[in-house]
C-alpha cells in the first residue's frame, strides 16, 4: 500500500514545484521528456520479471487504444514483485510523476490522479495483470520516443 502513497505523492509534489518554478519549465521540457522515457523504460523492465507474452501483447494493443499512462502505472502497482523491487518500482513512478507534472496542465494532472486511484479496485481481484500494464506502457513509451 505504501507504493500507492509514494506514487501519488509525485503528482502533488510535482504540482507544488511546478507552481513555484514556472519560469524554468519551458527550458526544462526536453529534460522532462528524457526523464519520462527513462523512467518508463525502467518500470517496464521491472514489470517484465514475470513475463507473459499474451498479456504483454494485449497490453500493447490496449496502450495504443487508451493512452493514459497513469492508469497503467496504477495497474502496475498491483503487481506481485518482491519487496525491494516494489519499492524501486514506486520510486520510478515517483520520478516519472515529477517530470509528468512539469509537462501537463493542472486538469490533466487531476484526471491522471483519478485514473491512478481507480486502479485501487484491482487489489480486490488479487491477479497479477502487470504484464498488460507493461505492454501498454511499452506502446506509450514508443510513441513518446517517436514524438521526441
Coordinates of N, CA, C and O in Angstrom, one line a residue:
X1 N 0.8 -1.2 0.0 CA 0.0 0.0 0.0 C 0.9 1.3 0.0 O 0.4 2.3 -0.5
X2 N 2.0 1.2 0.6 CA 2.9 2.4 0.6 C 3.3 2.8 -0.8 O 3.6 3.9 -1.1
X3 N 3.2 1.8 -1.8 CA 3.6 2.1 -3.1 C 2.6 3.2 -3.7 O 3.0 4.1 -4.5
X4 N 1.3 3.0 -3.4 CA 0.3 4.0 -3.9 C 0.6 5.4 -3.3 O 0.5 6.4 -4.0
X5 N 1.0 5.4 -2.1 CA 1.2 6.7 -1.4 C 2.4 7.4 -2.0 O 2.4 8.6 -2.4
X6 N 3.5 6.6 -2.2 CA 4.7 7.2 -2.8 C 4.4 7.7 -4.2 O 4.8 8.8 -4.6
X7 N 3.7 6.9 -5.0 CA 3.5 7.2 -6.4 C 2.6 8.4 -6.6 O 2.8 9.2 -7.4
X8 N 1.5 8.5 -5.8 CA 0.6 9.6 -5.9 C 1.2 10.9 -5.4 O 0.8 12.0 -5.8
X9 N 2.1 10.8 -4.4 CA 2.7 12.0 -3.9 C 3.5 12.7 -4.9 O 3.6 14.0 -4.9
X10 N 3.9 12.1 -5.9 CA 4.7 12.7 -7.0 C 3.9 13.8 -7.7 O 4.4 14.8 -8.1
X11 N 2.6 13.5 -7.9 CA 1.7 14.5 -8.6 C 1.6 15.7 -7.7 O 1.6 16.8 -8.2
X12 N 1.4 15.5 -6.4 CA 1.2 16.7 -5.5 C 2.5 17.5 -5.4 O 2.5 18.7 -5.5
X13 N 3.6 16.8 -5.2 CA 4.9 17.5 -5.0 C 5.3 18.1 -6.4 O 5.8 19.3 -6.4
X14 N 5.1 17.4 -7.5 CA 5.4 18.0 -8.8 C 4.6 19.2 -9.1 O 5.1 20.2 -9.6
X15 N 3.3 19.2 -8.6 CA 2.5 20.4 -8.8 C 3.0 21.6 -8.0 O 3.0 22.7 -8.6
X16 N 3.4 21.4 -6.8 CA 4.0 22.4 -6.0 C 5.2 23.0 -6.6 O 5.4 24.2 -6.7
X17 N 6.1 22.1 -7.1 CA 7.3 22.6 -7.7 C 7.0 23.3 -9.0 O 7.6 24.4 -9.3
X18 N 6.0 22.8 -9.7 CA 5.6 23.5 -11.0 C 5.1 24.9 -10.7 O 5.5 25.8 -11.5
X19 N 4.3 25.1 -9.7 CA 3.8 26.4 -9.4 C 4.8 27.4 -8.9 O 4.7 28.6 -9.2
X20 N 5.9 26.9 -8.3 CA 6.9 27.8 -7.8 C 8.0 28.1 -8.8 O 8.8 29.0 -8.6
X21 N 8.1 27.3 -9.8 CA 9.2 27.5 -10.8 C 8.7 27.6 -12.2 O 9.3 27.0 -13.1
X22 N 7.7 28.4 -12.4 CA 7.1 28.5 -13.8 C 8.1 29.0 -14.8 O 8.0 28.5 -16.0
X23 N 9.0 29.9 -14.5 CA 9.9 30.4 -15.5 C 10.9 29.4 -16.0 O 11.4 29.5 -17.1
X24 N 11.2 28.4 -15.2 CA 12.1 27.4 -15.7 C 11.5 26.2 -16.4 O 12.2 25.4 -17.0
X25 N 10.2 26.1 -16.5 CA 9.5 25.0 -17.1 C 9.8 24.9 -18.6 O 10.0 23.8 -19.1
X26 N 9.8 26.0 -19.3 CA 10.0 25.9 -20.7 C 11.4 25.4 -21.1 O 11.5 24.6 -22.0
X27 N 12.4 25.8 -20.4 CA 13.7 25.4 -20.7 C 14.0 23.9 -20.3 O 14.9 23.3 -20.8
X28 N 13.1 23.4 -19.4 CA 13.3 22.0 -18.9 C 12.5 21.0 -19.6 O 12.6 19.8 -19.3
X29 N 11.7 21.4 -20.6 CA 10.8 20.5 -21.3 C 11.5 19.3 -21.9 O 11.1 18.1 -21.8
X30 N 12.7 19.5 -22.5 CA 13.5 18.4 -23.1 C 13.9 17.4 -22.1 O 13.8 16.2 -22.3
X31 N 14.3 17.9 -20.9 CA 14.8 17.1 -19.9 C 13.7 16.3 -19.2 O 13.8 15.1 -18.8
X32 N 12.5 16.9 -19.1 CA 11.3 16.2 -18.6 C 11.0 15.1 -19.5 O 10.7 14.0 -19.0
X33 N 11.0 15.3 -20.8 CA 10.7 14.2 -21.7 C 11.7 13.0 -21.5 O 11.3 11.8 -21.5
X34 N 13.0 13.4 -21.4 CA 14.0 12.3 -21.3 C 13.8 11.6 -20.0 O 13.9 10.3 -19.9
X35 N 13.5 12.3 -18.9 CA 13.2 11.6 -17.6 C 12.0 10.7 -17.7 O 12.0 9.6 -17.2
X36 N 11.0 11.2 -18.4 CA 9.8 10.4 -18.5 C 10.1 9.1 -19.3 O 9.7 8.0 -18.8
X37 N 10.8 9.2 -20.4 CA 11.1 8.0 -21.2 C 12.0 7.0 -20.4 O 11.7 5.8 -20.4
X38 N 13.0 7.5 -19.8 CA 13.9 6.6 -19.0 C 13.2 5.9 -17.9 O 13.3 4.7 -17.6
X39 N 12.3 6.7 -17.2 CA 11.5 6.1 -16.1 C 10.6 5.0 -16.6 O 10.5 4.0 -15.9
X40 N 9.9 5.3 -17.7 CA 9.0 4.3 -18.2 C 9.8 3.0 -18.6 O 9.3 1.9 -18.4
X41 N 10.9 3.2 -19.2 CA 11.7 2.0 -19.7 C 12.1 1.2 -18.4 O 12.0 -0.1 -18.5
X42 N 12.5 1.8 -17.4 CA 12.9 1.1 -16.2 C 11.7 0.4 -15.5 O 11.8 -0.8 -15.1
X43 N 10.6 1.1 -15.5 CA 9.3 0.5 -15.0 C 8.9 -0.8 -15.8 O 8.6 -1.8 -15.2
X44 N 9.0 -0.6 -17.1 CA 8.7 -1.8 -18.0 C 9.7 -2.9 -17.7 O 9.2 -4.1 -17.6
X45 N 10.9 -2.6 -17.5 CA 11.9 -3.7 -17.2 C 11.6 -4.4 -15.9 O 11.7 -5.6 -15.7
X46 N 11.2 -3.6 -14.9 CA 10.9 -4.2 -13.6 C 9.6 -5.1 -13.7 O 9.6 -6.1 -13.0
X47 N 8.7 -4.6 -14.5 CA 7.4 -5.4 -14.6 C 7.7 -6.7 -15.4 O 6.9 -7.7 -15.3
X48 N 8.7 -6.7 -16.2 CA 9.0 -7.9 -17.1 C 9.6 -9.0 -16.4 O 10.0 -10.0 -17.0
X49 N 9.8 -8.9 -15.1 CA 10.3 -10.0 -14.3 C 9.4 -11.3 -14.4 O 9.9 -12.4 -14.6
X50 N 8.1 -11.1 -14.4 CA 7.2 -12.2 -14.6 C 6.6 -12.1 -16.0 O 5.4 -11.9 -16.1
X51 N 7.4 -12.3 -17.0 CA 6.9 -12.0 -18.4 C 5.9 -13.1 -18.8 O 6.0 -14.3 -18.6
X52 N 4.9 -12.5 -19.5 CA 3.8 -13.3 -20.1 C 3.5 -12.7 -21.5 O 2.9 -11.6 -21.5
X53 N 3.9 -13.4 -22.5 CA 3.8 -12.8 -23.9 C 2.3 -12.4 -24.3 O 2.1 -11.4 -24.9
X54 N 1.4 -13.2 -23.9 CA 0.0 -13.0 -24.3 C -0.5 -11.7 -23.6 O -1.1 -10.8 -24.3
X55 N -0.3 -11.6 -22.3 CA -0.7 -10.4 -21.6 C 0.0 -9.1 -22.1 O -0.5 -8.0 -22.2
X56 N 1.3 -9.3 -22.5 CA 2.1 -8.2 -23.0 C 1.5 -7.7 -24.3 O 1.4 -6.5 -24.5
X57 N 1.2 -8.6 -25.2 CA 0.6 -8.2 -26.5 C -0.8 -7.6 -26.3 O -1.1 -6.5 -26.9
X58 N -1.6 -8.1 -25.4 CA -2.9 -7.4 -25.1 C -2.6 -6.0 -24.5 O -3.3 -5.1 -24.9
X59 N -1.6 -5.9 -23.7 CA -1.2 -4.6 -23.2 C -0.8 -3.6 -24.3 O -1.1 -2.4 -24.3
X60 N 0.0 -4.1 -25.3 CA 0.4 -3.2 -26.4 C -0.8 -2.7 -27.1 O -0.9 -1.5 -27.4
X61 N -1.7 -3.6 -27.4 CA -2.9 -3.2 -28.2 C -3.7 -2.2 -27.3 O -4.2 -1.2 -27.8
X62 N -3.9 -2.5 -26.0 CA -4.6 -1.6 -25.1 C -4.0 -0.2 -25.0 O -4.7 0.8 -25.0
X63 N -2.7 -0.2 -25.0 CA -1.9 1.1 -24.9 C -2.1 1.9 -26.1 O -2.0 3.2 -26.0
X64 N -2.2 1.3 -27.3 CA -2.4 2.1 -28.5 C -3.8 2.7 -28.5 O -4.0 3.8 -28.9
X65 N -4.8 2.0 -27.9 CA -6.2 2.5 -27.9 C -6.4 3.5 -26.8 O -7.0 4.6 -27.0
X66 N -6.0 3.2 -25.6 CA -6.2 4.1 -24.4 C -4.8 4.5 -23.9 O -4.1 3.8 -23.3
X67 N -4.5 5.8 -24.2 CA -3.1 6.3 -24.0 C -2.9 7.0 -22.7 O -2.3 8.1 -22.6
X68 N -3.5 6.5 -21.6 CA -3.4 7.2 -20.3 C -2.4 6.4 -19.4 O -2.7 5.5 -18.8
X69 N -1.1 6.9 -19.4 CA -0.1 6.2 -18.7 C -0.3 6.0 -17.2 O 0.1 5.0 -16.6
X70 N -0.9 7.0 -16.6 CA -1.1 6.9 -15.2 C -2.1 5.8 -14.8 O -2.0 5.2 -13.7
X71 N -3.0 5.5 -15.7 CA -3.9 4.3 -15.5 C -3.1 3.0 -15.4 O -3.2 2.2 -14.6
X72 N -2.2 2.9 -16.4 CA -1.3 1.7 -16.5 C -0.3 1.7 -15.3 O 0.0 0.6 -14.9
X73 N 0.2 2.8 -14.9 CA 1.1 2.8 -13.8 C 0.3 2.4 -12.5 O 0.9 1.7 -11.7
X74 N -0.9 2.7 -12.4 CA -1.7 2.3 -11.3 C -1.9 0.8 -11.3 O -1.9 0.1 -10.3
X75 N -2.2 0.2 -12.5 CA -2.3 -1.2 -12.7 C -1.0 -1.9 -12.3 O -1.0 -2.9 -11.6
X76 N 0.1 -1.3 -12.7 CA 1.4 -1.9 -12.4 C 1.7 -2.0 -10.9 O 2.4 -2.9 -10.5
X77 N 1.1 -1.1 -10.1 CA 1.3 -1.2 -8.7 C 0.7 -2.4 -8.1 O 1.1 -2.9 -7.0
X78 N -0.3 -3.0 -8.7 CA -0.9 -4.2 -8.2 C -0.1 -5.5 -8.5 O -0.6 -6.6 -8.2
X79 N 1.1 -5.3 -9.0 CA 1.9 -6.5 -9.4 C 2.4 -7.3 -8.2 O 2.2 -6.8 -7.0
X80 N 3.0 -8.4 -8.5 CA 3.5 -9.3 -7.4 C 5.0 -9.3 -7.5 O 5.6 -10.3 -7.9
X81 N 5.6 -8.2 -7.1 CA 7.1 -8.1 -7.1 C 7.6 -8.3 -5.7 O 6.8 -8.1 -4.7
X82 N 8.8 -8.7 -5.5 CA 9.4 -8.8 -4.2 C 9.5 -7.4 -3.6 O 9.5 -6.4 -4.3
X83 N 9.7 -7.3 -2.3 CA 9.7 -6.1 -1.5 C 10.7 -5.0 -2.1 O 10.3 -3.9 -2.3
X84 N 11.9 -5.4 -2.4 CA 12.9 -4.4 -2.9 C 12.5 -3.9 -4.2 O 12.6 -2.7 -4.5
X85 N 12.0 -4.8 -5.1 CA 11.6 -4.3 -6.4 C 10.3 -3.5 -6.4 O 10.2 -2.6 -7.2
X86 N 9.4 -3.8 -5.5 CA 8.2 -3.0 -5.3 C 8.6 -1.5 -4.9 O 8.0 -0.6 -5.5
X87 N 9.5 -1.4 -4.0 CA 9.9 0.0 -3.6 C 10.6 0.7 -4.8 O 10.3 1.9 -5.0
X88 N 11.5 0.0 -5.5 CA 12.2 0.6 -6.6 C 11.2 1.0 -7.7 O 11.3 2.1 -8.3
X89 N 10.2 0.1 -7.9 CA 9.1 0.4 -8.9 C 8.4 1.7 -8.5 O 8.1 2.6 -9.3
X90 N 8.0 1.8 -7.2 CA 7.3 3.0 -6.7 C 8.2 4.3 -6.9 O 7.6 5.3 -7.2
X91 N 9.4 4.1 -6.6 CA 10.3 5.3 -6.8 C 10.4 5.8 -8.2 O 10.4 7.0 -8.5
X92 N 10.4 4.9 -9.2 CA 10.5 5.3 -10.6 C 9.2 5.9 -11.0 O 9.1 6.7 -11.9
X93 N 8.0 5.4 -10.4 CA 6.8 6.0 -10.7 C 6.8 7.5 -10.1 O 6.3 8.4 -10.8
X94 N 7.4 7.6 -9.0 CA 7.5 8.9 -8.4 C 8.3 9.9 -9.2 O 7.9 11.0 -9.5
X95 N 9.5 9.4 -9.7 CA 10.3 10.2 -10.6 C 9.5 10.6 -11.9 O 9.6 11.7 -12.4
X96 N 8.8 9.6 -12.4 CA 8.0 9.8 -13.6 C 7.0 10.9 -13.4 O 6.8 11.8 -14.2
X97 N 6.4 10.8 -12.2 CA 5.3 11.8 -11.8 C 5.8 13.2 -11.7 O 5.1 14.1 -12.1
X98 N 7.0 13.3 -11.2 CA 7.6 14.7 -11.1 C 7.8 15.3 -12.5 O 7.5 16.5 -12.8
X99 N 8.3 14.5 -13.4 CA 8.5 15.0 -14.8 C 7.2 15.2 -15.5 O 7.0 16.2 -16.2
X100 N 6.2 14.3 -15.2 CA 4.9 14.4 -15.9 C 4.2 15.7 -15.5 O 3.6 16.3 -16.3
X101 N 4.2 16.1 -14.2 CA 3.6 17.3 -13.8 C 4.2 18.5 -14.4 O 3.5 19.5 -14.6
X102 N 5.5 18.5 -14.7 CA 6.1 19.6 -15.3 C 5.7 19.9 -16.7 O 5.9 20.9 -17.3
X103 N 5.1 18.9 -17.4 CA 4.8 19.0 -18.8 C 3.3 19.0 -19.0 O 2.9 19.2 -20.2
X104 N 2.4 18.9 -18.0 CA 1.0 18.8 -18.3 C 0.2 19.9 -17.5 O 0.7 20.4 -16.5
X105 N -1.0 20.2 -18.0 CA -1.8 21.2 -17.4 C -2.5 20.6 -16.1 O -2.5 19.4 -16.0
X106 N -2.9 21.5 -15.3 CA -3.4 21.1 -14.0 C -4.6 20.1 -14.1 O -4.8 19.2 -13.3
X107 N -5.5 20.4 -15.1 CA -6.7 19.5 -15.3 C -6.3 18.1 -15.6 O -6.8 17.1 -15.2
X108 N -5.2 18.0 -16.5 CA -4.7 16.7 -16.9 C -4.1 15.9 -15.7 O -4.2 14.7 -15.5
X109 N -3.5 16.7 -14.8 CA -2.8 16.1 -13.6 C -3.9 15.5 -12.7 O -3.8 14.4 -12.2
X110 N -5.0 16.2 -12.5 CA -6.1 15.8 -11.6 C -6.8 14.5 -12.2 O -7.1 13.6 -11.6
X111 N -7.0 14.6 -13.5 CA -7.6 13.4 -14.3 C -6.7 12.2 -14.1 O -7.2 11.1 -13.8
X112 N -5.4 12.4 -14.3 CA -4.4 11.3 -14.1 C -4.4 10.7 -12.7 O -4.4 9.5 -12.5
X113 N -4.5 11.6 -11.7 CA -4.5 11.1 -10.3 C -5.8 10.3 -10.1 O -5.8 9.2 -9.4
X114 N -6.9 10.7 -10.7 CA -8.2 9.9 -10.6 C -8.0 8.6 -11.2 O -8.5 7.6 -10.6
X115 N -7.5 8.5 -12.4 CA -7.3 7.2 -13.1 C -6.4 6.3 -12.3 O -6.6 5.1 -12.2
X116 N -5.3 6.9 -11.7 CA -4.4 6.1 -10.9 C -5.1 5.5 -9.7 O -4.9 4.3 -9.3
X117 N -5.9 6.3 -9.0 CA -6.6 5.8 -7.8 C -7.7 4.8 -8.1 O -8.0 4.0 -7.2
X118 N -8.3 4.9 -9.3 CA -9.3 3.9 -9.6 C -8.8 2.5 -9.6 O -9.4 1.5 -9.3
X119 N -7.5 2.4 -10.0 CA -6.9 1.1 -10.0 C -6.8 0.4 -8.7 O -6.4 -0.8 -8.6
X120 N -7.0 1.1 -7.6 CA -7.0 0.5 -6.3 C -8.1 -0.6 -6.2 O -7.9 -1.6 -5.5
X121 N -9.1 -0.5 -7.0 CA -10.1 -1.5 -7.0 C -9.6 -2.9 -7.5 O -10.1 -3.9 -7.2
X122 N -8.5 -2.8 -8.3 CA -7.9 -4.1 -8.8 C -7.3 -4.9 -7.7 O -7.1 -6.1 -7.9
X123 N -7.0 -4.3 -6.6 CA -6.4 -5.1 -5.5 C -7.4 -6.1 -5.0 O -7.0 -7.1 -4.3
X124 N -8.7 -5.9 -5.2 CA -9.7 -6.9 -4.8 C -9.5 -8.2 -5.5 O -9.7 -9.3 -4.9
X125 N -9.1 -8.2 -6.7 CA -9.1 -9.4 -7.5 C -7.8 -10.3 -7.3 O -7.8 -11.4 -7.6
X126 N -6.8 -9.6 -6.8 CA -5.5 -10.3 -6.5 C -4.9 -11.1 -7.7 O -4.4 -12.2 -7.5
X127 N -5.1 -10.5 -8.8 CA -4.5 -11.1 -10.0 C -3.3 -10.3 -10.5 O -3.4 -9.0 -10.4
X128 N -2.3 -10.9 -11.0 CA -1.1 -10.2 -11.5 C -1.3 -9.9 -13.0 O -1.1 -10.7 -13.8
X129 N -1.8 -8.7 -13.3 CA -2.0 -8.3 -14.7 C -1.0 -7.2 -15.0 O -1.2 -6.4 -15.9
X130 N 0.1 -7.2 -14.3 CA 1.1 -6.2 -14.6 C 1.7 -6.3 -16.0 O 2.2 -5.3 -16.5
X131 N 1.6 -7.4 -16.6 CA 2.2 -7.5 -18.0 C 1.3 -6.8 -19.0 O 1.8 -6.3 -20.0
X132 N 0.0 -6.7 -18.7 CA -0.8 -5.8 -19.6 C -0.3 -4.4 -19.4 O -0.2 -3.6 -20.4
X133 N -0.1 -4.0 -18.2 CA 0.5 -2.6 -18.0 C 1.8 -2.4 -18.7 O 2.1 -1.4 -19.3
X134 N 2.7 -3.4 -18.6 CA 4.0 -3.3 -19.2 C 3.9 -3.2 -20.7 O 4.5 -2.4 -21.4
X135 N 3.0 -4.0 -21.3 CA 2.7 -3.8 -22.8 C 2.2 -2.5 -23.2 O 2.6 -1.9 -24.1
X136 N 1.2 -2.0 -22.4 CA 0.6 -0.7 -22.7 C 1.7 0.4 -22.5 O 1.8 1.3 -23.3
X137 N 2.4 0.3 -21.5 CA 3.5 1.3 -21.2 C 4.6 1.3 -22.3 O 5.2 2.3 -22.7
X138 N 4.8 0.1 -22.9 CA 5.8 -0.1 -24.0 C 5.3 0.7 -25.2 O 6.0 1.4 -25.8
X139 N 4.0 0.5 -25.5 CA 3.5 1.3 -26.7 C 3.4 2.8 -26.5 O 3.8 3.6 -27.4
X140 N 3.1 3.2 -25.2 CA 3.1 4.6 -24.9 C 4.5 5.2 -25.0 O 4.7 6.3 -25.5
X141 N 5.5 4.4 -24.4 CA 6.9 4.9 -24.5 C 7.4 5.0 -25.9 O 8.1 5.9 -26.3
X142 N 7.0 4.0 -26.7 CA 7.4 4.1 -28.1 C 6.9 5.3 -28.8 O 7.6 6.0 -29.6
X143 N 5.6 5.7 -28.5 CA 5.0 6.9 -29.1 C 5.7 8.1 -28.6 O 6.0 9.1 -29.3
X144 N 6.1 8.1 -27.3 CA 6.8 9.3 -26.7 C 8.2 9.4 -27.4 O 8.6 10.5 -27.7
X145 N 8.9 8.3 -27.6 CA 10.2 8.4 -28.3 C 10.1 8.8 -29.7 O 10.8 9.7 -30.2
X146 N 9.0 8.4 -30.4 CA 8.8 8.8 -31.8 C 8.5 10.3 -31.8 O 9.0 11.0 -32.7
X147 N 7.7 10.8 -30.9 CA 7.4 12.3 -30.9 C 8.6 13.1 -30.5 O 8.7 14.3 -30.8
X148 N 9.5 12.5 -29.7 CA 10.7 13.3 -29.2 C 11.6 13.6 -30.4 O 12.1 14.7 -30.6

